[in-house]
PDB file of C-alpha atoms in Angstrom:
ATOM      1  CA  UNK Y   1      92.194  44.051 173.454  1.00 55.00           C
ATOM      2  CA  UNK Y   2      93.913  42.607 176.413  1.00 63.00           C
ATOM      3  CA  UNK Y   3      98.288  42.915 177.370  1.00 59.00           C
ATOM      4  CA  UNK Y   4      99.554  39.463 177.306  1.00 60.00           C
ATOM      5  CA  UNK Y   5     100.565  39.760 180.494  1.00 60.00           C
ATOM      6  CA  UNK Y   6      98.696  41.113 182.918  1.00 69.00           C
ATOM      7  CA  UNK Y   7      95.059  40.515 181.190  1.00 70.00           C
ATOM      8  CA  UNK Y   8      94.609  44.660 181.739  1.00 69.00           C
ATOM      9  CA  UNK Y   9      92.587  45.916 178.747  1.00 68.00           C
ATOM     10  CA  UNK Y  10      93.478  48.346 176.527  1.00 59.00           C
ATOM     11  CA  UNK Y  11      91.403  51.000 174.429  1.00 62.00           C
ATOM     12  CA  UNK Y  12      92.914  50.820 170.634  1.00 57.00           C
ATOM     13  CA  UNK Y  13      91.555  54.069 170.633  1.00 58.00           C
ATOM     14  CA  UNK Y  14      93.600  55.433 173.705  1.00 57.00           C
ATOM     15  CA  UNK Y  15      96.828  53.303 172.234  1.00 56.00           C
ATOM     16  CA  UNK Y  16      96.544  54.867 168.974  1.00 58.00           C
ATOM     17  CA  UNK Y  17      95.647  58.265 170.511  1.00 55.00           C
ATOM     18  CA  UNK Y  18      99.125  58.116 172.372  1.00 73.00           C
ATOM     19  CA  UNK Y  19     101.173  57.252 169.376  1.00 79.00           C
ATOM     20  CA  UNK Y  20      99.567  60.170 167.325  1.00 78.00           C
ATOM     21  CA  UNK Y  21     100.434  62.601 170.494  1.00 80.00           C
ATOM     22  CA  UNK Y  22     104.290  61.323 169.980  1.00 82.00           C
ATOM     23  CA  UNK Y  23     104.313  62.064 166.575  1.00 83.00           C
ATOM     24  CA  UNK Y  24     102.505  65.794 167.214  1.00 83.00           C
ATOM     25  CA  UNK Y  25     105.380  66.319 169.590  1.00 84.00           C
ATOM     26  CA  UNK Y  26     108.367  64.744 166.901  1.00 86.00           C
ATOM     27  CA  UNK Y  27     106.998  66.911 164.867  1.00 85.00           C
ATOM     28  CA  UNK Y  28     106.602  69.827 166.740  1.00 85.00           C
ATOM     29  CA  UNK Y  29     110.456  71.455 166.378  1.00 86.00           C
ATOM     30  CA  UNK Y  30     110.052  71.188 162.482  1.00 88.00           C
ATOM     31  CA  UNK Y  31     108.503  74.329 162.691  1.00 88.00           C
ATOM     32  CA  UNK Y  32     111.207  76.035 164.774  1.00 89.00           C
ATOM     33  CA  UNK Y  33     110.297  80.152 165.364  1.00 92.00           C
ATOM     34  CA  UNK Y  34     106.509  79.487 163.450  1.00 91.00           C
ATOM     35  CA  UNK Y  35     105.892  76.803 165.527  1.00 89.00           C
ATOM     36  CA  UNK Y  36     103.181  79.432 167.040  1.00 90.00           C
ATOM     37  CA  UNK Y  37     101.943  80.760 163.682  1.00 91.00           C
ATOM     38  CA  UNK Y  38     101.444  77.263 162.628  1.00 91.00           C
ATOM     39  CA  UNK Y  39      99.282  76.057 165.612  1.00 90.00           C
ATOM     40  CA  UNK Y  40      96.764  78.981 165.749  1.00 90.00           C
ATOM     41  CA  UNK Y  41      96.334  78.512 161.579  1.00 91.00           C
ATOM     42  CA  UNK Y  42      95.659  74.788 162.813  1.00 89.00           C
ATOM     43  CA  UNK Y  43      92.922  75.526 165.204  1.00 88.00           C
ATOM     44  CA  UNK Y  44      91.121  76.800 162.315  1.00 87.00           C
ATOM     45  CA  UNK Y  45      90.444  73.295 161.464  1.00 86.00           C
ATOM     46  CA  UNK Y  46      88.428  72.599 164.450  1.00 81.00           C
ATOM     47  CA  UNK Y  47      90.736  69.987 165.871  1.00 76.00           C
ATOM     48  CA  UNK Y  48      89.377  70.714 169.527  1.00 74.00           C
ATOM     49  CA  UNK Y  49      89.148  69.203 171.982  1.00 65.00           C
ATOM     50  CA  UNK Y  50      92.653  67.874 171.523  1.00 68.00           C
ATOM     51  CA  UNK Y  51      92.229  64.187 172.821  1.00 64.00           C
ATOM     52  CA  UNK Y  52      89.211  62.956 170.168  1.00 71.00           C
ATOM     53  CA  UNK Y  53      91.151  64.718 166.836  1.00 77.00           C
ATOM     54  CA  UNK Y  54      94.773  63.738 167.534  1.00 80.00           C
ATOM     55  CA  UNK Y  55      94.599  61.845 164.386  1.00 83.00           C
ATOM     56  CA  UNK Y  56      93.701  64.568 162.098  1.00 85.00           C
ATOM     57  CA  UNK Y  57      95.893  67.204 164.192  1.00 86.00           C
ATOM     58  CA  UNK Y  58      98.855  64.763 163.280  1.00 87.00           C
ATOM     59  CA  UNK Y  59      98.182  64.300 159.786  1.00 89.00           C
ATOM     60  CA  UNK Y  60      97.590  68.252 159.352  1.00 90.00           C
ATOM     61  CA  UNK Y  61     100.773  68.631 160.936  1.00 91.00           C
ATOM     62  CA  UNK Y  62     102.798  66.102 158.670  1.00 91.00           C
ATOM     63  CA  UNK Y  63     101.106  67.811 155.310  1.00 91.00           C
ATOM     64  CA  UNK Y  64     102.613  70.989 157.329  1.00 92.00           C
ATOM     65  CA  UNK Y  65     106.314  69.906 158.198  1.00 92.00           C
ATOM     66  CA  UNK Y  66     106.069  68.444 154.376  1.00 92.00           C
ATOM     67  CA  UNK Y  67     105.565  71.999 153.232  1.00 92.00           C
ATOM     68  CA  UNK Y  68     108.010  73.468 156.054  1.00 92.00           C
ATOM     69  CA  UNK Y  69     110.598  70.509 154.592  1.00 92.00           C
ATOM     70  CA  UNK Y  70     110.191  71.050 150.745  1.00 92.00           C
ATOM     71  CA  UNK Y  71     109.760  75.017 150.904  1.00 89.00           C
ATOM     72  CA  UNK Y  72     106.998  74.216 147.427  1.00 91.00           C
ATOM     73  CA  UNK Y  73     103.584  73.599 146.907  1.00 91.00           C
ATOM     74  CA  UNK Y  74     100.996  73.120 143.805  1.00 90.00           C
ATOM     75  CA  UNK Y  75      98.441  74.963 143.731  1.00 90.00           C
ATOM     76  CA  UNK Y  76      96.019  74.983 140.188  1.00 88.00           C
ATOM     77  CA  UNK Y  77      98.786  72.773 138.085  1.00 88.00           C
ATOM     78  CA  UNK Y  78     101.248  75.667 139.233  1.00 89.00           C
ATOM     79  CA  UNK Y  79     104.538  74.590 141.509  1.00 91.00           C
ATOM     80  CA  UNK Y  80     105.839  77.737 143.629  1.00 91.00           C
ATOM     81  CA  UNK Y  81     108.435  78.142 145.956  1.00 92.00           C
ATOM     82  CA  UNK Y  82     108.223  79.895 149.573  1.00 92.00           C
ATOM     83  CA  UNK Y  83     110.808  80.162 152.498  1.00 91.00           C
ATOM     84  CA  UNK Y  84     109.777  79.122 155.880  1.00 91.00           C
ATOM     85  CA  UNK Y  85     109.556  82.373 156.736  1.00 93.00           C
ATOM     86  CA  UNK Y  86     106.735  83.122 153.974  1.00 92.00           C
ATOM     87  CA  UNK Y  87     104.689  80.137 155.023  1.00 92.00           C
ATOM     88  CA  UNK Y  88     105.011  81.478 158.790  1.00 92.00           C
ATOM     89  CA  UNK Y  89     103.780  84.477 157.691  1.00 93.00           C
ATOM     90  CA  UNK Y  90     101.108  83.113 155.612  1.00 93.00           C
ATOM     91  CA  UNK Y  91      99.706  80.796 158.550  1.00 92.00           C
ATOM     92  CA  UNK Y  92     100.004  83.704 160.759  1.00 93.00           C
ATOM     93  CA  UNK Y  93      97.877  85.655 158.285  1.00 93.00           C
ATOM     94  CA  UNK Y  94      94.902  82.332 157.880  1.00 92.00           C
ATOM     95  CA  UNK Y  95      95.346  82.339 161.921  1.00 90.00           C
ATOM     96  CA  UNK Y  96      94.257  85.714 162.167  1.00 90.00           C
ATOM     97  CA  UNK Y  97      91.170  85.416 159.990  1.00 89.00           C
ATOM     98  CA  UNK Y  98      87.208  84.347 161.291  1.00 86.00           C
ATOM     99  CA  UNK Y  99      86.034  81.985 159.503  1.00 85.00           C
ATOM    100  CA  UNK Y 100      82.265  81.045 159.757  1.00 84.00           C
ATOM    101  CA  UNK Y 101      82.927  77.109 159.292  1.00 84.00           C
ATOM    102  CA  UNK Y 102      86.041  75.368 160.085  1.00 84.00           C
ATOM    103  CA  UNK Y 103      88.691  74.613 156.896  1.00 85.00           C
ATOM    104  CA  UNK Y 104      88.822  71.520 155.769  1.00 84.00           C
ATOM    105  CA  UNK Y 105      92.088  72.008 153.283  1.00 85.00           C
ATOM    106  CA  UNK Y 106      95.461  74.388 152.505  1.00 88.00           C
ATOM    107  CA  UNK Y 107      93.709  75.874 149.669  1.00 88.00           C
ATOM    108  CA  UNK Y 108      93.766  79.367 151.595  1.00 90.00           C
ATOM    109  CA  UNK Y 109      96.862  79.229 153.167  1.00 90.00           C
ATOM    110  CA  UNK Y 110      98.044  78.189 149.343  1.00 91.00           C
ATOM    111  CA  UNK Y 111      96.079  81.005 148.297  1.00 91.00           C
ATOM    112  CA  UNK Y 112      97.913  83.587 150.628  1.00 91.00           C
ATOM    113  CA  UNK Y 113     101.338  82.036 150.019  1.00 91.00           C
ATOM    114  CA  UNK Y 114     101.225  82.800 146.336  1.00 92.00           C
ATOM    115  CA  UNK Y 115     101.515  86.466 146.373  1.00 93.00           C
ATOM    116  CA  UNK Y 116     104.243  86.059 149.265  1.00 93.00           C
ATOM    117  CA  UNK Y 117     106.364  83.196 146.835  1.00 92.00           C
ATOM    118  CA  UNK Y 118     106.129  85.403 143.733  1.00 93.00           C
ATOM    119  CA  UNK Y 119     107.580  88.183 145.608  1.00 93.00           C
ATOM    120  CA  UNK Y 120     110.106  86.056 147.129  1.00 92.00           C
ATOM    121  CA  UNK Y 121     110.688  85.160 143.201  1.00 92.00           C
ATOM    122  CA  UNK Y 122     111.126  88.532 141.807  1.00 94.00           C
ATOM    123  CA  UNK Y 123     113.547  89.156 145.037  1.00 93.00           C
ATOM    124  CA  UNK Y 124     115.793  86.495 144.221  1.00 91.00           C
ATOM    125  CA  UNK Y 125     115.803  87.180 141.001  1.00 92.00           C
ATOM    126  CA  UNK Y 126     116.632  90.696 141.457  1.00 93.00           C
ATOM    127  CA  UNK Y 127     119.480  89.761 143.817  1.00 92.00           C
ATOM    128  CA  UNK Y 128     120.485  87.143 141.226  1.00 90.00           C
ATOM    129  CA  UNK Y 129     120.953  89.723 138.143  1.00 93.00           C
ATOM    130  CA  UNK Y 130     123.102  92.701 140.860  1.00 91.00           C
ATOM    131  CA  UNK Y 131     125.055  89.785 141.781  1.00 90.00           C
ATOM    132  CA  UNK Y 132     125.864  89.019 137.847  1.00 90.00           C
ATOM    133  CA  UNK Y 133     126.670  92.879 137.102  1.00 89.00           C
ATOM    134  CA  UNK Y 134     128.969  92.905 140.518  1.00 87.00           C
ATOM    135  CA  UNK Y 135     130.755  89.850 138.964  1.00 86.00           C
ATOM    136  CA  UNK Y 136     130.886  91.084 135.564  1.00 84.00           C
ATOM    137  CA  UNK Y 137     132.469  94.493 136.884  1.00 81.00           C
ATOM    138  CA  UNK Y 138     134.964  92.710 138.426  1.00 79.00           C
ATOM    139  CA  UNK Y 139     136.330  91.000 136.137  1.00 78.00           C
ATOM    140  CA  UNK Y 140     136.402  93.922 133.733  1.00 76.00           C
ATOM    141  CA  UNK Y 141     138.047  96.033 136.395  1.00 72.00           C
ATOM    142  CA  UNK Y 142     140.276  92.645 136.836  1.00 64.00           C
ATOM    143  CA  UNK Y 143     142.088  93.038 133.414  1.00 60.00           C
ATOM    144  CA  UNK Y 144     142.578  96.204 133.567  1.00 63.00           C
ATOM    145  CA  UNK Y 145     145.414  98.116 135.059  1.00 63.00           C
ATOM    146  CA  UNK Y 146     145.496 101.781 136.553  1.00 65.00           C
ATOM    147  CA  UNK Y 147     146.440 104.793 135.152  1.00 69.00           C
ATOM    148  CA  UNK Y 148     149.714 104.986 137.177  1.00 72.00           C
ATOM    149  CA  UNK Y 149     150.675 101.355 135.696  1.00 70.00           C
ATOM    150  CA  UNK Y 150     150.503 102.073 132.851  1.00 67.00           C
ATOM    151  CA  UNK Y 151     152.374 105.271 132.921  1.00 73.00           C
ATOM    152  CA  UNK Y 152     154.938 103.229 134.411  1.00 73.00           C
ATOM    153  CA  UNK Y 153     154.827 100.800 131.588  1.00 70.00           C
ATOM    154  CA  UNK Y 154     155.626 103.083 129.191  1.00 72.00           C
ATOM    155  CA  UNK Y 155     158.425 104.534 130.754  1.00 68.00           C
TER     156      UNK Y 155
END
């Protein structure tokens, strides 16, 4: 392929190379403090060296900031929840592990997130039911009136 203008040619290749590396780096402060985390549980999928897999780096990285985004993912039919803290911690774990062959899908990241969600879950929840009894005590201890009230009230 050949600019219009000056008759220079152009690799497709290198073109589409470049727009994939603007799109790594757009993408890049989705991640925020796991940006880290994130990249080493990347490398696991053999996307070195960096200038012949900038396709697949950006398209692991969009499935990534999708998950970051969304804070859910399916894994077996089942739909769970995770913070962005739980996924960092997650990809930090996968980063940390040797694997023999490079992955070639989330399934083991998915596979350490659920544990992480489903405590996340039972935290919420727990939070969820002491913030229920600190409202329902209250507004019990709303209607009522103290002891020196009601003395007075009588009197």
């Amino acid at each position: 392929m050949n600019c219009p203008q000056c008759g220079y040619e152009i690799d497709v290749h290198e073109v589409r190379g470049d727009e994939d590396l603007v799109a790594i780096i757009k993408l890049w402060p989705v991640f925020g403090k796991h940006a880290s985390a994130v990249w080493a549980y990347l490398e696991q999928f053999n996307v070195r060296p960096l200038s012949k897999r900038t396709k697949k780096l950006r398209l692991l990285l969009e499935e990534m900031a999708g998950l970051f985004q969304t804070g859910r993912f399916k894994y077996q039919k089942a739909v769970y929840e995770i913070s962005q803290d739980g996924i960092g911690d997650a990809a930090a774990i996968v980063a940390k592990k040797h694997f023999e062959t490079a992955l070639d899908s989330h399934n083991y990241l998915k596979k350490c997130m659920i544990p992480i969600a489903e405590r996340e879950r039972e935290e919420a929840s727990r939070r969820a039911e002491q913030d229920l009894r600190r409202r329902e005590d209250e507004l019990r201890g709303a209607g009522r009136i103290s002891e020196d009230e009601a003395r007075k009230n009588r009197e």
